[in-house]
């Protein structure tokens, strides 16, 4: 009897430890959450009056949790998401000669991280985030 109780207790402890790394992540993001988070990813840091349009081309696929570089620590568990997007950024530039000039920047393709995936993690408030890459193919702000 003692052996059975000990085994049950150990199984519960091991199961809890096995889920601990993913516990902060929770269930994977839904498709609407993926779309919104990727749109927010391209909208962050844009000047006031900027219009950011993100069109998703083809399927959105979600992978299994992996360890990935995180800007706040060495690495953390994240969900990889593959998606092809076309990003159009329109913004008003201010100049002495033409105060209403509108500039447009287009970006088409996979994420600018180089490996084809957006990596999703939850911030300390429970919101989905994608770490900002250091890249040369990102749309200019």
N, CA, C and O of each residue as an XYZ file, in Angstrom:
564
protein
N       0.824     -1.194      0.000
C       0.000      0.000      0.000
C       0.868      1.258      0.000
O       0.602      2.201     -0.745
N       1.891      1.268      0.825
C       2.789      2.414      0.884
C       3.497      2.621     -0.449
O       3.706      3.758     -0.871
N       3.861      1.544     -1.103
C       4.519      1.619     -2.402
C       3.604      2.265     -3.436
O       4.072      3.065     -4.247
N       2.329      1.944     -3.429
C       1.367      2.510     -4.375
C       1.202      4.001     -4.116
O       1.187      4.784     -5.065
N       1.077      4.413     -2.861
C       0.943      5.831     -2.534
C       2.198      6.609     -2.916
O       2.104      7.717     -3.444
N       3.356      6.045     -2.656
C       4.610      6.700     -3.026
C       4.706      6.849     -4.533
O       5.093      7.908     -5.028
N       4.356      5.799     -5.270
C       4.399      5.851     -6.729
C       3.439      6.923     -7.256
O       3.788      7.691     -8.152
N       2.208      6.967     -6.682
C       1.230      7.970     -7.106
C       1.715      9.380     -6.831
O       1.533     10.270     -7.661
N       2.336      9.597     -5.668
C       2.876     10.906     -5.332
C       4.004     11.289     -6.282
O       4.051     12.423     -6.759
N       4.912     10.361     -6.561
C       6.036     10.627     -7.468
C       5.540     10.915     -8.880
O       6.077     11.794     -9.555
N       4.527     10.191     -9.334
C       3.972     10.428    -10.673
C       3.378     11.828    -10.748
O       3.534     12.512    -11.759
N       2.696     12.264     -9.686
C       2.115     13.605     -9.667
C       3.199     14.669     -9.686
O       3.060     15.671    -10.387
N       4.279     14.476     -8.931
C       5.381     15.438     -8.906
C       6.066     15.505    -10.260
O       6.342     16.599    -10.751
N       6.346     14.361    -10.876
C       7.008     14.333    -12.183
C       6.125     14.978    -13.234
O       6.623     15.726    -14.076
N       4.819     14.706    -13.208
C       3.909     15.304    -14.185
C       3.877     16.814    -14.024
O       3.852     17.538    -15.020
N       3.877     17.302    -12.791
C       3.882     18.741    -12.563
C       5.180     19.360    -13.067
O       5.160     20.427    -13.681
N       6.302     18.702    -12.816
C       7.577     19.238    -13.278
C       7.656     19.227    -14.797
O       8.234     20.143    -15.382
N       7.100     18.229    -15.443
C       7.163     18.138    -16.895
C       6.383     19.268    -17.551
O       6.740     19.704    -18.646
N       5.337     19.748    -16.909
C       4.536     20.816    -17.489
C       5.005     22.199    -17.072
O       4.516     23.193    -17.609
N       5.922     22.294    -16.148
C       6.314     23.593    -15.597
C       6.858     24.532    -16.658
O       6.559     25.726    -16.614
N       7.639     24.048    -17.604
C       8.224     24.918    -18.624
C       7.166     25.483    -19.556
O       7.317     26.593    -20.066
N       6.092     24.728    -19.783
C       5.046     25.179    -20.684
C       3.932     25.871    -19.911
O       3.082     26.531    -20.509
N       3.927     25.730    -18.593
C       2.851     26.282    -17.785
C       2.634     27.767    -17.977
O       1.491     28.221    -18.027
N       3.703     28.531    -18.087
C       3.570     29.970    -18.296
C       3.011     30.276    -19.677
O       2.381     31.315    -19.870
N       3.230     29.392    -20.636
C       2.749     29.580    -21.997
C       1.258     29.308    -22.087
O       0.537     30.020    -22.786
N       0.792     28.288    -21.390
C      -0.610     27.899    -21.472
C      -0.913     27.266    -22.812
O      -0.005     26.822    -23.514
N      -2.201     27.221    -23.174
C      -2.559     26.626    -24.454
C      -2.035     27.484    -25.607
O      -1.763     28.670    -25.423
N      -1.893     26.892    -26.791
C      -1.360     27.660    -27.923
C      -2.302     28.792    -28.330
O      -3.495     28.750    -28.028
N      -1.765     29.803    -29.018
C      -2.614     30.909    -29.467
C      -3.607     30.441    -30.523
O      -3.307     29.555    -31.324
N      -4.798     31.046    -30.517
C      -5.804     30.762    -31.542
C      -5.442     31.537    -32.806
O      -4.585     32.420    -32.769
N      -6.089     31.212    -33.922
C      -5.784     31.926    -35.164
C      -6.059     33.428    -35.052
O      -5.232     34.216    -35.512
N      -7.196     33.868    -34.457
C      -7.380     35.318    -34.292
C      -6.281     35.962    -33.440
O      -5.858     37.083    -33.723
N      -5.815     35.260    -32.399
C      -4.722     35.793    -31.576
C      -3.426     35.873    -32.381
O      -2.663     36.827    -32.233
N      -3.176     34.888    -33.222
C      -1.981     34.902    -34.074
C      -2.033     36.092    -35.018
O      -1.056     36.831    -35.143
N      -3.170     36.284    -35.683
C      -3.315     37.400    -36.632
C      -3.109     38.746    -35.937
O      -2.401     39.613    -36.450
N      -3.731     38.915    -34.767
C      -3.611     40.186    -34.046
C      -2.186     40.422    -33.560
O      -1.680     41.540    -33.656
N      -1.537     39.391    -33.042
C      -0.176     39.542    -32.517
C       0.809     39.876    -33.626
O       1.695     40.708    -33.429
N       0.674     39.249    -34.785
C       1.575     39.554    -35.904
C       1.308     40.965    -36.420
O       2.248     41.674    -36.777
N       0.037     41.387    -36.467
C      -0.280     42.768    -36.860
C       0.336     43.750    -35.865
O       0.919     44.755    -36.270
N       0.213     43.469    -34.573
C       0.822     44.325    -33.546
C       2.344     44.361    -33.693
O       2.964     45.408    -33.501
N       2.944     43.220    -34.034
C       4.397     43.117    -34.234
C       4.881     44.148    -35.261
O       5.906     44.797    -35.051
N       4.150     44.297    -36.363
C       4.552     45.249    -37.399
C       4.097     46.679    -37.098
O       4.596     47.620    -37.716
N       3.160     46.859    -36.160
C       2.642     48.193    -35.838
C       3.436     48.904    -34.753
O       3.415     50.132    -34.679
N       4.137     48.152    -33.910
C       4.855     48.741    -32.778
C       5.902     49.738    -33.268
O       6.666     49.456    -34.191
N       5.920     50.898    -32.638
C       6.937     51.900    -32.931
C       6.657     52.771    -34.145
O       7.480     53.615    -34.497
N       5.515     52.585    -34.792
C       5.196     53.421    -35.951
C       4.719     54.794    -35.467
O       4.103     54.894    -34.406
N       4.998     55.849    -36.236
C       4.565     57.188    -35.818
C       3.040     57.333    -35.849
O       2.360     56.567    -36.532
N       2.501     58.312    -35.113
C       1.055     58.554    -35.121
C       0.553     58.786    -36.546
O       1.252     59.381    -37.367
N      -0.640     58.323    -36.831
C      -1.223     58.486    -38.155
C      -0.817     57.404    -39.141
O      -1.240     57.432    -40.296
N      -0.009     56.459    -38.705
C       0.449     55.386    -39.578
C      -0.648     54.338    -39.726
O      -1.323     53.987    -38.758
N      -0.816     53.847    -40.948
C      -1.768     52.773    -41.223
C      -0.981     51.517    -41.573
O      -0.223     51.509    -42.544
N      -1.154     50.460    -40.791
C      -0.464     49.196    -41.026
C      -1.500     48.159    -41.426
O      -2.452     47.904    -40.687
N      -1.314     47.558    -42.602
C      -2.218     46.522    -43.082
C      -1.419     45.239    -43.275
O      -0.432     45.223    -44.010
N      -1.844     44.168    -42.615
C      -1.173     42.873    -42.726
C      -2.145     41.894    -43.366
O      -3.190     41.583    -42.794
N      -1.798     41.408    -44.562
C      -2.593     40.391    -45.249
C      -1.897     39.053    -45.095
O      -0.701     38.934    -45.361
N      -2.644     38.046    -44.667
C      -2.102     36.697    -44.518
C      -2.364     35.934    -45.803
O      -3.497     35.862    -46.280
N      -1.300     35.365    -46.357
C      -1.375     34.666    -47.631
C      -1.094     33.191    -47.362
O       0.012     32.833    -46.957
N      -2.069     32.356    -47.580
C      -1.870     30.929    -47.344
C      -2.180     30.546    -45.917
O      -2.684     31.351    -45.134
N      -1.869     29.293    -45.586
C      -2.217     28.781    -44.256
C      -1.299     29.316    -43.161
O      -0.160     29.711    -43.411
N      -1.827     29.317    -41.956
C      -1.051     29.627    -40.755
C      -0.866     28.297    -40.033
O      -1.843     27.622    -39.711
N       0.382     27.923    -39.781
C       0.627     26.652    -39.092
C       1.327     26.901    -37.762
O       2.207     27.754    -37.649
N       0.916     26.139    -36.770
C       1.437     26.263    -35.413
C       2.238     25.019    -35.079
O       1.750     23.901    -35.248
N       3.468     25.202    -34.605
C       4.324     24.080    -34.247
C       4.263     23.756    -32.764
O       3.555     24.407    -31.996
N       5.014     22.744    -32.380
C       5.131     22.341    -30.979
C       6.061     23.308    -30.244
O       6.908     23.951    -30.865
N       5.906     23.407    -28.950
C       6.718     24.304    -28.124
C       8.199     23.969    -28.279
O       8.595     22.804    -28.231
N       9.020     25.023    -28.467
C      10.475     24.883    -28.568
C      11.136     25.938    -27.687
O      10.508     26.938    -27.339
N      12.392     25.722    -27.328
C      13.183     26.752    -26.654
C      13.677     27.712    -27.730
O      14.204     27.283    -28.756
N      13.506     29.014    -27.494
C      13.927     30.008    -28.477
C      14.488     31.224    -27.749
O      14.097     31.511    -26.618
N      15.407     31.938    -28.401
C      15.997     33.146    -27.819
C      14.909     34.143    -27.456
O      13.959     34.359    -28.207
N      15.073     34.743    -26.286
C      14.124     35.710    -25.782
C      14.895     36.974    -25.416
O      15.983     36.878    -24.848
N      14.363     38.154    -25.725
C      15.097     39.383    -25.404
C      15.290     39.605    -23.906
O      16.212     40.318    -23.511
N      14.440     39.012    -23.059
C      14.529     39.225    -21.618
C      15.422     38.227    -20.898
O      15.877     38.501    -19.788
N      15.680     37.080    -21.505
C      16.520     36.059    -20.887
C      17.230     35.294    -21.991
O      17.100     35.635    -23.167
N      17.973     34.272    -21.624
C      18.726     33.547    -22.647
C      17.796     32.834    -23.623
O      17.968     32.966    -24.835
N      16.828     32.089    -23.132
C      15.831     31.450    -23.986
C      14.642     31.054    -23.130
O      14.739     30.961    -21.906
N      13.522     30.822    -23.794
C      12.321     30.407    -23.081
C      11.451     29.591    -24.020
O      11.658     29.620    -25.233
N      10.474     28.857    -23.477
C       9.593     28.083    -24.341
C       8.697     29.008    -25.156
O       8.125     29.960    -24.625
N       8.581     28.720    -26.444
C       7.738     29.516    -27.339
C       7.076     28.607    -28.363
O       7.567     27.519    -28.666
N       5.944     29.082    -28.891
C       5.270     28.382    -29.979
C       5.755     28.958    -31.308
O       5.627     30.165    -31.519
N       6.311     28.141    -32.218
C       6.658     28.645    -33.547
C       5.409     28.681    -34.430
O       4.623     27.734    -34.444
N       5.236     29.776    -35.161
C       4.108     29.936    -36.074
C       4.668     30.290    -37.444
O       5.443     31.238    -37.577
N       4.276     29.530    -38.459
C       4.681     29.833    -39.832
C       3.524     30.510    -40.541
O       2.398     30.013    -40.522
N       3.802     31.653    -41.171
C       2.784     32.396    -41.904
C       3.466     33.268    -42.954
O       4.507     33.871    -42.692
N       2.874     33.329    -44.133
C       3.325     34.256    -45.168
C       2.455     35.503    -45.056
O       1.232     35.398    -44.968
N       3.069     36.674    -45.057
C       2.310     37.917    -44.923
C       2.748     38.939    -45.963
O       3.864     38.899    -46.481
N       1.836     39.847    -46.245
C       2.174     41.043    -47.016
C       1.828     42.208    -46.107
O       0.675     42.379    -45.711
N       2.826     43.001    -45.782
C       2.655     44.130    -44.873
C       2.760     45.415    -45.680
O       3.747     45.638    -46.382
N       1.743     46.256    -45.577
C       1.768     47.571    -46.210
C       1.683     48.614    -45.107
O       0.759     48.602    -44.293
N       2.654     49.513    -45.089
C       2.693     50.567    -44.079
C       2.588     51.908    -44.799
O       3.430     52.251    -45.629
N       1.544     52.657    -44.469
C       1.356     53.995    -45.042
C       1.479     55.005    -43.917
O       0.860     54.868    -42.861
N       2.280     56.009    -44.163
C       2.414     57.041    -43.142
C       2.619     58.392    -43.799
O       3.112     58.493    -44.922
N       2.227     59.430    -43.070
C       2.360     60.800    -43.548
C       3.728     61.310    -43.129
O       4.100     61.237    -41.958
N       4.471     61.829    -44.099
C       5.752     62.449    -43.773
C       5.550     63.952    -43.752
O       4.809     64.504    -44.565
N       6.197     64.586    -42.843
C       6.057     66.035    -42.715
C       7.306     66.711    -43.267
O       8.429     66.386    -42.882
N       7.092     67.645    -44.163
C       8.217     68.402    -44.701
C       7.760     69.828    -44.963
O       6.563     70.113    -44.994
N       8.694     70.693    -45.144
C       8.395     72.096    -45.426
C       7.713     72.225    -46.783
O       6.848     73.082    -46.964
N       8.095     71.383    -47.732
C       7.596     71.513    -49.095
C       6.249     70.838    -49.322
O       5.450     71.332    -50.118
N       5.976     69.739    -48.656
C       4.738     69.004    -48.888
C       4.283     68.338    -47.591
O       4.633     67.185    -47.336
N       3.500     69.052    -46.761
C       3.141     68.521    -45.450
C       2.218     67.300    -45.500
O       2.071     66.620    -44.484
N       1.597     66.998    -46.631
C       0.678     65.865    -46.719
C       1.216     64.702    -47.550
O       0.439     63.868    -48.016
N       2.508     64.637    -47.739
C       3.082     63.555    -48.528
C       2.852     62.219    -47.822
O       3.076     62.094    -46.618
N       2.401     61.224    -48.586
C       2.164     59.896    -48.030
C       3.192     58.939    -48.600
O       3.373     58.865    -49.815
N       3.859     58.212    -47.735
C       4.839     57.210    -48.152
C       4.281     55.826    -47.850
O       3.564     55.635    -46.868
N       4.616     54.864    -48.704
C       4.171     53.488    -48.512
C       5.373     52.568    -48.541
O       6.241     52.693    -49.404
N       5.421     51.639    -47.592
C       6.467     50.621    -47.541
C       5.772     49.272    -47.617
O       4.841     49.013    -46.855
N       6.212     48.408    -48.529
C       5.655     47.059    -48.643
C       6.687     46.032    -48.230
O       7.872     46.166    -48.535
N       6.229     45.007    -47.536
C       7.073     43.865    -47.198
C       6.254     42.623    -47.490
O       5.094     42.540    -47.088
N       6.837     41.658    -48.181
C       6.125     40.435    -48.514
C       7.010     39.244    -48.208
O       8.180     39.217    -48.589
N       6.460     38.272    -47.529
C       7.233     37.066    -47.295
C       7.063     36.506    -45.910
O       6.140     36.870    -45.182
N       7.970     35.609    -45.550
C       7.953     35.042    -44.202
C       8.479     36.080    -43.220
O       8.894     37.161    -43.638
N       8.473     35.778    -41.933
C       8.995     36.751    -40.971
C      10.456     37.057    -41.256
O      11.180     36.211    -41.780
N      10.886     38.251    -40.915
C      12.253     38.667    -41.224
C      13.306     38.083    -40.297
O      14.433     38.577    -40.271
N      12.976     37.049    -39.538
C      13.938     36.468    -38.602
C      14.926     35.528    -39.268
O      15.958     35.207    -38.678
N      14.635     35.078    -40.486
C      15.576     34.233    -41.208
C      15.268     32.756    -41.179
O      15.739     32.026    -42.050
N      14.490     32.276    -40.207
C      14.217     30.836    -40.163
C      12.781     30.482    -40.515
O      12.415     29.308    -40.452
N      11.962     31.445    -40.881
C      10.615     31.158    -41.355
C       9.531     31.090    -40.303
O       8.390     30.768    -40.633
N       9.839     31.379    -39.042
C       8.816     31.292    -37.992
C       8.750     32.567    -37.162
O       9.756     33.231    -36.915
N       7.525     32.884    -36.739
C       7.317     33.869    -35.684
C       7.273     33.049    -34.396
O       6.652     31.986    -34.373
N       7.904     33.509    -33.345
C       7.915     32.766    -32.085
C       7.044     33.489    -31.072
O       7.285     34.657    -30.764
N       6.037     32.806    -30.555
C       5.061     33.388    -29.652
C       5.357     33.019    -28.206
O       5.599     31.854    -27.889
N       5.337     34.028    -27.327
C       5.444     33.805    -25.888
C       4.480     34.754    -25.196
O       4.015     35.725    -25.794
N       4.185     34.471    -23.941
C       3.302     35.358    -23.170
C       4.145     36.304    -22.328
O       5.124     35.895    -21.703
N       3.749     37.584    -22.320
C       4.446     38.540    -21.467
C       3.950     38.376    -20.030
O       3.125     37.507    -19.748
N       4.457     39.219    -19.122
C       4.096     39.072    -17.706
C       2.632     39.394    -17.420
O       2.154     39.137    -16.315
N       1.909     39.955    -18.399
C       0.476     40.227    -18.239
C      -0.386     39.171    -18.924
O      -1.613     39.267    -18.910
N       0.252     38.161    -19.523
C      -0.492     37.089    -20.174
C      -0.843     37.338    -21.626
O      -1.579     36.552    -22.222
N      -0.327     38.426    -22.220
C      -0.600     38.729    -23.628
C       0.431     38.048    -24.527
O       1.598     37.919    -24.159
N      -0.010     37.617    -25.700
C       0.919     37.015    -26.657
C       1.836     38.075    -27.230
O       1.393     39.182    -27.536
N       3.102     37.750    -27.379
C       4.115     38.644    -27.947
C       4.985     37.862    -28.922
O       5.084     36.638    -28.841
N       5.609     38.582    -29.838
C       6.616     38.026    -30.740
C       7.874     38.845    -30.507
O       7.830     40.068    -30.642
N       9.012     38.210    -30.159
C      10.227     38.999    -29.932
C      10.651     39.726    -31.198
O      10.613     39.162    -32.292
N      11.049     40.966    -31.043
C      11.509     41.750    -32.193
C      12.856     41.221    -32.664
O      13.776     41.066    -31.860
N      12.981     40.941    -33.958
C      14.257     40.436    -34.471
C      15.246     41.555    -34.715
O      14.868     42.721    -34.827
N      16.488     41.200    -34.795
C      17.506     42.110    -35.289
C      17.710     41.706    -36.739
O      18.316     40.671    -37.016
N      17.216     42.503    -37.657
C      17.271     42.066    -39.050
C      17.392     43.255    -39.995
O      17.159     44.401    -39.611
N      17.756     42.961    -41.222
C      17.866     43.992    -42.249
C      16.682     43.957    -43.196
O      16.508     44.875    -43.997
N      15.843     42.890    -43.119
C      14.702     42.776    -44.021
C      13.414     43.305    -43.410
O      12.369     43.257    -44.058
N      13.460     43.809    -42.180
C      12.251     44.307    -41.527
C      11.778     45.581    -42.216
O      12.598     46.348    -42.722
N      10.445     45.823    -42.242
C       9.967     47.101    -42.766
C      10.526     48.235    -41.925
O      10.523     48.162    -40.696
N      11.003     49.276    -42.579
C      11.579     50.423    -41.863
C      10.477     51.222    -41.201
O       9.381     51.370    -41.742
N      10.786     51.735    -40.017
C       9.809     52.536    -39.281
C      10.075     53.998    -39.500
O       9.358     54.843    -38.963
